[in-house]
Every structure is written in C-alpha cells, then in structure tokens.
Amino acid sequence: RKEVEQDPGPFNVPEGATVAFNCTYSNSASQSFFWYRQDCRKEPKLLMSVYSSGNEDGRFTAQLNRASQYISLLIRDSKLSDSATYLCVVNTGGYQKVTFGTGTKLQVIP
Amino acid sequence: EAQVTQNPRYLITVTGKKLTVTCSQNMNHEYMSWYRQDPGLGLRQIYYSMNVEVTDKGDVPEGYKVSRKEKRNFPLILESPSPNQTSLYFCASSSYRGSNQPQHFGDGTRLSIL
C-alpha cells in the first residue's frame, strides 16, 4: 500500500460546482497534513494546512479523519482558475519523513 | 521578497558530466529539501537537511549528493549523471518550529541527461 494515495482524476466539473478530493495515508503516526496546488509543472504552492478540527479558507474546506486515516479537500463554487493539480502532503516524525501524494487533477469547465 | 532560488532553471547535458544545481533561500529557514518529480510518480524526496552540516537521505538518494555548509544554501550534486536522472527538480525550505510548517518551493529545474 502506498504511504499517501490520491485519486489521480481528472475531475472535470462545471463552473460553480462543488468538488471534493480525498487523500489516504498509511502511517498512523503522521503528524501534520497539507494541501498544495500545482499548476502545469510549476512549483507546488501551499493551499492550506489541515487541522484536526477541520478548517476553512474562503471556498476551500479541509478536514482530517484520523480514525480512517484520510484528509479531504472541498472546493465550493468552482472557478476556472481552480483548474490545477492538488497534492496532499503528509509529515511523519517532524520533518524526517515528508510524503507527497501523486496529485489529483481538477479541470473546471465553462 | 521571501523566496527560494534555484539555478539553472533548465539544463541539457550528457551522461557522466558532473553538474550542480544550486538552491538558496533568504528566509533563514533551518530545513531544506530536494525533490524530483516524474509523471505518475509525484514528488519524491531525494535528500533533506535539518540544519547546517546535518543532511539525510530521502526516498531516492542514489546518484545524488548534497551539502549544507551555510544555512541559506543547499546544492544538489550529480557526480555522474545518467539518463534516468532526467526529471523536474524542486528545492524547498521551511522553518523548523514544530512539524506543522509548510514548505516553500523554488521554481524548479528541468534537467535532461542525454
């Protein structure tokens, strides 16, 4: 089983739709979690950290389910500019182990 | 402006010719890391450094070397490059004030080894 797994997609959604991605992780000792966004082979950029109680930033909501070992990202009212690949990142043991998922591609269609 | 700077951005070279990709950050970050990104495999960690003179292997260290003589710099060295090292490389840095600190990435370096 991969340490961090994501559905590669692509997810093709119309503008204004709500879309959700999940990311599962295998190491129960994982300590911190992030969602990054990557545009077409450019550098990954932090979208948001994921906190135990769940957190929201505008149209984006991130949640952590430690019991089932997954994190999720919900995007409401999708914009064309949301089209990108979304990477989940899991830190285990401080920075000794940083694992990226392979990413989920989102395409928002007019 | 806070940033991570990688050079070169693009490089085409030949098998066996030693090369160095430089990485510099101006945020006084303790932690720095190198990744390679390949289609279908995502970002994989090559080496990381927790502070000056402290480096450790990531998931795919074979064929690479690093050094951390100064806090701001973390060069990636390919002593004898081979075609399977053709990839997109990213350097990243982060403050090490607990594990919940995100990483800042450089713009990437596209390496082609012929």
PDB file of C-alpha atoms in Angstrom:
ATOM      1  CA  ARG A   1       0.000   0.000   0.000  1.00  0.00           C
ATOM      2  CA  LYS A   2       1.334   3.455  -0.869  1.00  0.00           C
ATOM      3  CA  GLU A   3       2.076   5.759   2.042  1.00  0.00           C
ATOM      4  CA  VAL A   4      -0.091   8.503   0.606  1.00  0.00           C
ATOM      5  CA  GLU A   5      -2.720   7.824  -2.030  1.00  0.00           C
ATOM      6  CA  GLN A   6      -4.834  10.110  -4.127  1.00  0.00           C
ATOM      7  CA  ASP A   7      -7.246   9.530  -6.983  1.00  0.00           C
ATOM      8  CA  PRO A   8      -5.358  10.971  -9.968  1.00  0.00           C
ATOM      9  CA  GLY A   9      -8.561  12.096 -11.707  1.00  0.00           C
ATOM     10  CA  PRO A  10      -9.041  14.068 -13.813  1.00  0.00           C
ATOM     11  CA  PHE A  11     -12.105  15.508 -12.202  1.00  0.00           C
ATOM     12  CA  ASN A  12     -13.957  17.523 -14.855  1.00  0.00           C
ATOM     13  CA  VAL A  13     -16.543  19.765 -13.224  1.00  0.00           C
ATOM     14  CA  PRO A  14     -18.620  22.719 -14.447  1.00  0.00           C
ATOM     15  CA  GLU A  15     -18.077  26.186 -13.074  1.00  0.00           C
ATOM     16  CA  GLY A  16     -19.965  26.697  -9.844  1.00  0.00           C
ATOM     17  CA  ALA A  17     -19.889  23.043  -8.876  1.00  0.00           C
ATOM     18  CA  THR A  18     -18.725  21.667  -5.566  1.00  0.00           C
ATOM     19  CA  VAL A  19     -15.981  19.076  -5.741  1.00  0.00           C
ATOM     20  CA  ALA A  20     -14.241  17.022  -3.086  1.00  0.00           C
ATOM     21  CA  PHE A  21     -10.974  15.109  -3.064  1.00  0.00           C
ATOM     22  CA  ASN A  22      -9.746  12.579  -0.575  1.00  0.00           C
ATOM     23  CA  CYS A  23      -6.245  11.521   0.327  1.00  0.00           C
ATOM     24  CA  THR A  24      -5.486   8.442   2.409  1.00  0.00           C
ATOM     25  CA  TYR A  25      -2.321   7.859   4.387  1.00  0.00           C
ATOM     26  CA  SER A  26      -0.969   4.652   5.832  1.00  0.00           C
ATOM     27  CA  ASN A  27       1.145   5.775   8.795  1.00  0.00           C
ATOM     28  CA  SER A  28      -0.959   6.374  11.877  1.00  0.00           C
ATOM     29  CA  ALA A  29       1.944   8.314  13.423  1.00  0.00           C
ATOM     30  CA  SER A  30       1.622  11.057  10.792  1.00  0.00           C
ATOM     31  CA  GLN A  31       1.549  14.424  12.455  1.00  0.00           C
ATOM     32  CA  SER A  32       0.798  17.185  10.037  1.00  0.00           C
ATOM     33  CA  PHE A  33      -1.060  17.491   6.791  1.00  0.00           C
ATOM     34  CA  PHE A  34      -1.260  19.975   3.968  1.00  0.00           C
ATOM     35  CA  TRP A  35      -2.908  20.575   0.634  1.00  0.00           C
ATOM     36  CA  TYR A  36      -0.766  22.112  -2.086  1.00  0.00           C
ATOM     37  CA  ARG A  37      -1.765  23.299  -5.505  1.00  0.00           C
ATOM     38  CA  GLN A  38       0.419  22.786  -8.559  1.00  0.00           C
ATOM     39  CA  ASP A  39      -0.180  24.390 -11.934  1.00  0.00           C
ATOM     40  CA  CYS A  40       1.125  22.646 -15.032  1.00  0.00           C
ATOM     41  CA  ARG A  41       4.669  21.616 -13.936  1.00  0.00           C
ATOM     42  CA  LYS A  42       5.220  24.766 -11.922  1.00  0.00           C
ATOM     43  CA  GLU A  43       6.257  24.715  -8.288  1.00  0.00           C
ATOM     44  CA  PRO A  44       3.781  23.451  -5.696  1.00  0.00           C
ATOM     45  CA  LYS A  45       2.240  26.217  -3.618  1.00  0.00           C
ATOM     46  CA  LEU A  46       0.635  25.816  -0.247  1.00  0.00           C
ATOM     47  CA  LEU A  47      -3.137  25.944  -0.430  1.00  0.00           C
ATOM     48  CA  MET A  48      -3.872  25.236   3.197  1.00  0.00           C
ATOM     49  CA  SER A  49      -2.786  23.314   6.232  1.00  0.00           C
ATOM     50  CA  VAL A  50      -5.185  20.721   7.599  1.00  0.00           C
ATOM     51  CA  TYR A  51      -6.050  20.944  11.275  1.00  0.00           C
ATOM     52  CA  SER A  52      -7.586  18.254  13.440  1.00  0.00           C
ATOM     53  CA  SER A  53     -10.795  20.192  13.926  1.00  0.00           C
ATOM     54  CA  GLY A  54     -11.126  20.978  10.245  1.00  0.00           C
ATOM     55  CA  ASN A  55     -10.556  24.401   8.739  1.00  0.00           C
ATOM     56  CA  GLU A  56     -11.939  26.664   6.094  1.00  0.00           C
ATOM     57  CA  ASP A  57     -10.431  29.325   3.877  1.00  0.00           C
ATOM     58  CA  GLY A  58     -12.972  31.016   1.694  1.00  0.00           C
ATOM     59  CA  ARG A  59     -14.340  28.439  -0.735  1.00  0.00           C
ATOM     60  CA  PHE A  60     -11.954  25.751   0.480  1.00  0.00           C
ATOM     61  CA  THR A  61     -12.551  23.410   3.403  1.00  0.00           C
ATOM     62  CA  ALA A  62     -10.062  20.855   4.656  1.00  0.00           C
ATOM     63  CA  GLN A  63     -10.790  18.036   7.055  1.00  0.00           C
ATOM     64  CA  LEU A  64      -8.808  15.340   8.800  1.00  0.00           C
ATOM     65  CA  ASN A  65     -10.159  11.966   9.831  1.00  0.00           C
ATOM     66  CA  ARG A  66      -7.506  10.283  11.955  1.00  0.00           C
ATOM     67  CA  ALA A  67      -9.601   7.207  12.679  1.00  0.00           C
ATOM     68  CA  SER A  68      -9.925   6.383   8.977  1.00  0.00           C
ATOM     69  CA  GLN A  69      -6.601   7.975   8.088  1.00  0.00           C
ATOM     70  CA  TYR A  70      -7.633  10.355   5.385  1.00  0.00           C
ATOM     71  CA  ILE A  71      -7.762  14.048   4.678  1.00  0.00           C
ATOM     72  CA  SER A  72     -10.181  15.773   2.389  1.00  0.00           C
ATOM     73  CA  LEU A  73     -10.433  18.995   0.436  1.00  0.00           C
ATOM     74  CA  LEU A  74     -13.762  20.506  -0.538  1.00  0.00           C
ATOM     75  CA  ILE A  75     -13.979  23.274  -3.111  1.00  0.00           C
ATOM     76  CA  ARG A  76     -17.247  25.140  -3.365  1.00  0.00           C
ATOM     77  CA  ASP A  77     -18.399  27.314  -6.263  1.00  0.00           C
ATOM     78  CA  SER A  78     -15.554  26.145  -8.517  1.00  0.00           C
ATOM     79  CA  LYS A  79     -13.852  28.752 -10.691  1.00  0.00           C
ATOM     80  CA  LEU A  80     -11.973  28.255 -13.922  1.00  0.00           C
ATOM     81  CA  SER A  81      -8.868  29.388 -12.066  1.00  0.00           C
ATOM     82  CA  ASP A  82      -9.187  26.415  -9.711  1.00  0.00           C
ATOM     83  CA  SER A  83      -8.050  24.130 -12.543  1.00  0.00           C
ATOM     84  CA  ALA A  84      -4.807  22.598 -11.288  1.00  0.00           C
ATOM     85  CA  THR A  85      -3.385  19.507  -9.666  1.00  0.00           C
ATOM     86  CA  TYR A  86      -3.970  19.235  -5.918  1.00  0.00           C
ATOM     87  CA  LEU A  87      -1.310  17.480  -3.881  1.00  0.00           C
ATOM     88  CA  CYS A  88      -1.742  16.193  -0.389  1.00  0.00           C
ATOM     89  CA  VAL A  89       1.316  16.166   1.833  1.00  0.00           C
ATOM     90  CA  VAL A  90       1.843  14.189   4.999  1.00  0.00           C
ATOM     91  CA  ASN A  91       4.610  14.828   7.529  1.00  0.00           C
ATOM     92  CA  THR A  92       5.549  11.954   9.758  1.00  0.00           C
ATOM     93  CA  GLY A  93       8.006  12.291  12.602  1.00  0.00           C
ATOM     94  CA  GLY A  94       8.548  16.030  12.245  1.00  0.00           C
ATOM     95  CA  TYR A  95      10.398  16.617   9.014  1.00  0.00           C
ATOM     96  CA  GLN A  96      12.147  13.295   8.995  1.00  0.00           C
ATOM     97  CA  LYS A  97       9.577  11.986   6.615  1.00  0.00           C
ATOM     98  CA  VAL A  98       7.660  14.111   4.134  1.00  0.00           C
ATOM     99  CA  THR A  99       5.489  12.292   1.642  1.00  0.00           C
ATOM    100  CA  PHE A 100       3.594  13.767  -1.252  1.00  0.00           C
ATOM    101  CA  GLY A 101       0.623  12.191  -2.922  1.00  0.00           C
ATOM    102  CA  THR A 102       0.786  11.948  -6.695  1.00  0.00           C
ATOM    103  CA  GLY A 103      -1.919  14.570  -7.027  1.00  0.00           C
ATOM    104  CA  THR A 104      -5.494  14.882  -8.207  1.00  0.00           C
ATOM    105  CA  LYS A 105      -6.104  16.830 -11.386  1.00  0.00           C
ATOM    106  CA  LEU A 106      -9.062  19.180 -11.453  1.00  0.00           C
ATOM    107  CA  GLN A 107     -10.392  20.724 -14.647  1.00  0.00           C
ATOM    108  CA  VAL A 108     -13.170  23.292 -14.242  1.00  0.00           C
ATOM    109  CA  ILE A 109     -15.164  23.654 -17.430  1.00  0.00           C
ATOM    110  CA  PRO A 110     -17.022  26.813 -18.515  1.00  0.00           C
TER     111      PRO A 110
ATOM    112  CA  GLU B   1      10.825  39.203  -1.070  1.00  0.00           C
ATOM    113  CA  ALA B   2      10.892  35.812   0.623  1.00  0.00           C
ATOM    114  CA  GLN B   3      11.946  33.215  -1.879  1.00  0.00           C
ATOM    115  CA  VAL B   4      13.743  30.007  -2.777  1.00  0.00           C
ATOM    116  CA  THR B   5      16.004  30.411  -5.805  1.00  0.00           C
ATOM    117  CA  GLN B   6      17.190  27.533  -7.938  1.00  0.00           C
ATOM    118  CA  ASN B   7      19.714  27.653 -10.745  1.00  0.00           C
ATOM    119  CA  PRO B   8      19.789  26.759 -13.515  1.00  0.00           C
ATOM    120  CA  ARG B   9      16.118  26.618 -14.497  1.00  0.00           C
ATOM    121  CA  TYR B  10      16.876  24.416 -17.492  1.00  0.00           C
ATOM    122  CA  LEU B  11      19.870  22.259 -18.328  1.00  0.00           C
ATOM    123  CA  ILE B  12      20.600  19.757 -21.073  1.00  0.00           C
ATOM    124  CA  THR B  13      23.796  17.818 -20.575  1.00  0.00           C
ATOM    125  CA  VAL B  14      25.426  14.493 -21.306  1.00  0.00           C
ATOM    126  CA  THR B  15      25.911  11.326 -19.330  1.00  0.00           C
ATOM    127  CA  GLY B  16      28.791  11.432 -16.903  1.00  0.00           C
ATOM    128  CA  LYS B  17      29.406  15.178 -16.854  1.00  0.00           C
ATOM    129  CA  LYS B  18      29.251  16.358 -13.245  1.00  0.00           C
ATOM    130  CA  LEU B  19      26.709  19.062 -12.536  1.00  0.00           C
ATOM    131  CA  THR B  20      25.466  21.088  -9.601  1.00  0.00           C
ATOM    132  CA  VAL B  21      22.038  22.618  -9.130  1.00  0.00           C
ATOM    133  CA  THR B  22      22.140  25.440  -6.627  1.00  0.00           C
ATOM    134  CA  CYS B  23      19.402  26.323  -4.162  1.00  0.00           C
ATOM    135  CA  SER B  24      19.340  29.376  -1.951  1.00  0.00           C
ATOM    136  CA  GLN B  25      16.697  30.694   0.444  1.00  0.00           C
ATOM    137  CA  ASN B  26      16.514  34.097   2.124  1.00  0.00           C
ATOM    138  CA  MET B  27      14.080  33.216   4.920  1.00  0.00           C
ATOM    139  CA  ASN B  28      16.603  31.912   7.450  1.00  0.00           C
ATOM    140  CA  HIS B  29      14.923  28.509   7.307  1.00  0.00           C
ATOM    141  CA  GLU B  30      16.538  25.592   9.072  1.00  0.00           C
ATOM    142  CA  TYR B  31      15.023  22.871   6.922  1.00  0.00           C
ATOM    143  CA  MET B  32      15.782  22.408   3.230  1.00  0.00           C
ATOM    144  CA  SER B  33      14.950  19.572   0.891  1.00  0.00           C
ATOM    145  CA  TRP B  34      15.337  18.373  -2.670  1.00  0.00           C
ATOM    146  CA  TYR B  35      12.626  16.568  -4.659  1.00  0.00           C
ATOM    147  CA  ARG B  36      12.322  15.168  -8.112  1.00  0.00           C
ATOM    148  CA  GLN B  37       9.009  14.977  -9.930  1.00  0.00           C
ATOM    149  CA  ASP B  38       8.283  12.409 -12.596  1.00  0.00           C
ATOM    150  CA  PRO B  39       4.993  11.680 -14.400  1.00  0.00           C
ATOM    151  CA  GLY B  40       2.852   9.232 -12.471  1.00  0.00           C
ATOM    152  CA  LEU B  41       5.242   9.177  -9.509  1.00  0.00           C
ATOM    153  CA  GLY B  42       4.653  12.572  -7.969  1.00  0.00           C
ATOM    154  CA  LEU B  43       7.276  14.360  -5.920  1.00  0.00           C
ATOM    155  CA  ARG B  44       9.847  12.122  -4.308  1.00  0.00           C
ATOM    156  CA  GLN B  45      12.303  13.328  -1.723  1.00  0.00           C
ATOM    157  CA  ILE B  46      15.975  12.969  -2.612  1.00  0.00           C
ATOM    158  CA  TYR B  47      17.785  14.485   0.390  1.00  0.00           C
ATOM    159  CA  TYR B  48      16.899  16.833   3.173  1.00  0.00           C
ATOM    160  CA  SER B  49      18.755  18.906   5.725  1.00  0.00           C
ATOM    161  CA  MET B  50      17.582  19.845   9.195  1.00  0.00           C
ATOM    162  CA  ASN B  51      20.297  22.479   9.656  1.00  0.00           C
ATOM    163  CA  VAL B  52      23.881  23.371   8.785  1.00  0.00           C
ATOM    164  CA  GLU B  53      26.060  20.262   8.396  1.00  0.00           C
ATOM    165  CA  VAL B  54      23.041  17.990   9.018  1.00  0.00           C
ATOM    166  CA  THR B  55      21.807  16.086   5.958  1.00  0.00           C
ATOM    167  CA  ASP B  56      19.941  12.841   5.466  1.00  0.00           C
ATOM    168  CA  LYS B  57      18.664  10.622   2.695  1.00  0.00           C
ATOM    169  CA  GLY B  58      15.133  10.771   1.442  1.00  0.00           C
ATOM    170  CA  ASP B  59      13.397   8.113  -0.621  1.00  0.00           C
ATOM    171  CA  VAL B  60      15.531   8.284  -3.785  1.00  0.00           C
ATOM    172  CA  PRO B  61      19.085   9.402  -2.856  1.00  0.00           C
ATOM    173  CA  GLU B  62      21.036   7.134  -5.226  1.00  0.00           C
ATOM    174  CA  GLY B  63      23.189   9.089  -7.670  1.00  0.00           C
ATOM    175  CA  TYR B  64      22.924  12.374  -5.770  1.00  0.00           C
ATOM    176  CA  LYS B  65      24.948  14.248  -3.192  1.00  0.00           C
ATOM    177  CA  VAL B  66      24.181  17.339  -1.172  1.00  0.00           C
ATOM    178  CA  SER B  67      25.969  19.633   1.223  1.00  0.00           C
ATOM    179  CA  ARG B  68      24.843  22.203   3.762  1.00  0.00           C
ATOM    180  CA  LYS B  69      27.792  24.385   4.649  1.00  0.00           C
ATOM    181  CA  GLU B  70      25.709  27.517   5.106  1.00  0.00           C
ATOM    182  CA  LYS B  71      22.147  27.880   6.281  1.00  0.00           C
ATOM    183  CA  ARG B  72      20.911  29.575   3.126  1.00  0.00           C
ATOM    184  CA  ASN B  73      22.405  27.197   0.527  1.00  0.00           C
ATOM    185  CA  PHE B  74      21.690  23.569  -0.267  1.00  0.00           C
ATOM    186  CA  PRO B  75      23.236  22.489  -3.575  1.00  0.00           C
ATOM    187  CA  LEU B  76      22.347  19.231  -5.289  1.00  0.00           C
ATOM    188  CA  ILE B  77      25.269  17.473  -6.948  1.00  0.00           C
ATOM    189  CA  LEU B  78      25.096  14.833  -9.645  1.00  0.00           C
ATOM    190  CA  GLU B  79      28.610  13.408  -9.810  1.00  0.00           C
ATOM    191  CA  SER B  80      27.994  11.215 -12.856  1.00  0.00           C
ATOM    192  CA  PRO B  81      24.553  11.980 -14.296  1.00  0.00           C
ATOM    193  CA  SER B  82      22.666   9.293 -16.134  1.00  0.00           C
ATOM    194  CA  PRO B  83      19.563   9.459 -18.370  1.00  0.00           C
ATOM    195  CA  ASN B  84      17.318   8.124 -15.588  1.00  0.00           C
ATOM    196  CA  GLN B  85      18.031  11.333 -13.683  1.00  0.00           C
ATOM    197  CA  THR B  86      16.226  13.341 -16.338  1.00  0.00           C
ATOM    198  CA  SER B  87      13.490  14.974 -14.320  1.00  0.00           C
ATOM    199  CA  LEU B  88      11.984  18.129 -12.880  1.00  0.00           C
ATOM    200  CA  TYR B  89      13.730  19.039  -9.626  1.00  0.00           C
ATOM    201  CA  PHE B  90      12.428  21.227  -6.820  1.00  0.00           C
ATOM    202  CA  CYS B  91      14.195  22.649  -3.823  1.00  0.00           C
ATOM    203  CA  ALA B  92      12.114  23.593  -0.792  1.00  0.00           C
ATOM    204  CA  SER B  93      12.687  25.164   2.596  1.00  0.00           C
ATOM    205  CA  SER B  94      10.796  25.555   5.814  1.00  0.00           C
ATOM    206  CA  SER B  95      11.145  26.906   9.286  1.00  0.00           C
ATOM    207  CA  TYR B  96      11.540  24.140  11.817  1.00  0.00           C
ATOM    208  CA  ARG B  97       9.364  25.453  14.588  1.00  0.00           C
ATOM    209  CA  GLY B  98       7.390  22.267  15.010  1.00  0.00           C
ATOM    210  CA  SER B  99       6.137  19.899  12.374  1.00  0.00           C
ATOM    211  CA  ASN B 100       3.234  21.988  11.163  1.00  0.00           C
ATOM    212  CA  GLN B 101       5.246  24.349   8.991  1.00  0.00           C
ATOM    213  CA  PRO B 102       4.616  24.300   5.232  1.00  0.00           C
ATOM    214  CA  GLN B 103       7.401  24.236   2.706  1.00  0.00           C
ATOM    215  CA  HIS B 104       8.264  26.975   0.251  1.00  0.00           C
ATOM    216  CA  PHE B 105       9.357  25.779  -3.173  1.00  0.00           C
ATOM    217  CA  GLY B 106      11.731  27.110  -5.784  1.00  0.00           C
ATOM    218  CA  ASP B 107      10.609  27.468  -9.391  1.00  0.00           C
ATOM    219  CA  GLY B 108      12.073  24.131 -10.387  1.00  0.00           C
ATOM    220  CA  THR B 109      14.961  22.942 -12.567  1.00  0.00           C
ATOM    221  CA  ARG B 110      14.355  20.857 -15.669  1.00  0.00           C
ATOM    222  CA  LEU B 111      17.276  18.532 -16.224  1.00  0.00           C
ATOM    223  CA  SER B 112      17.741  16.475 -19.379  1.00  0.00           C
ATOM    224  CA  ILE B 113      20.589  13.972 -19.381  1.00  0.00           C
ATOM    225  CA  LEU B 114      21.389  12.646 -22.845  1.00  0.00           C
TER     226      LEU B 114
END
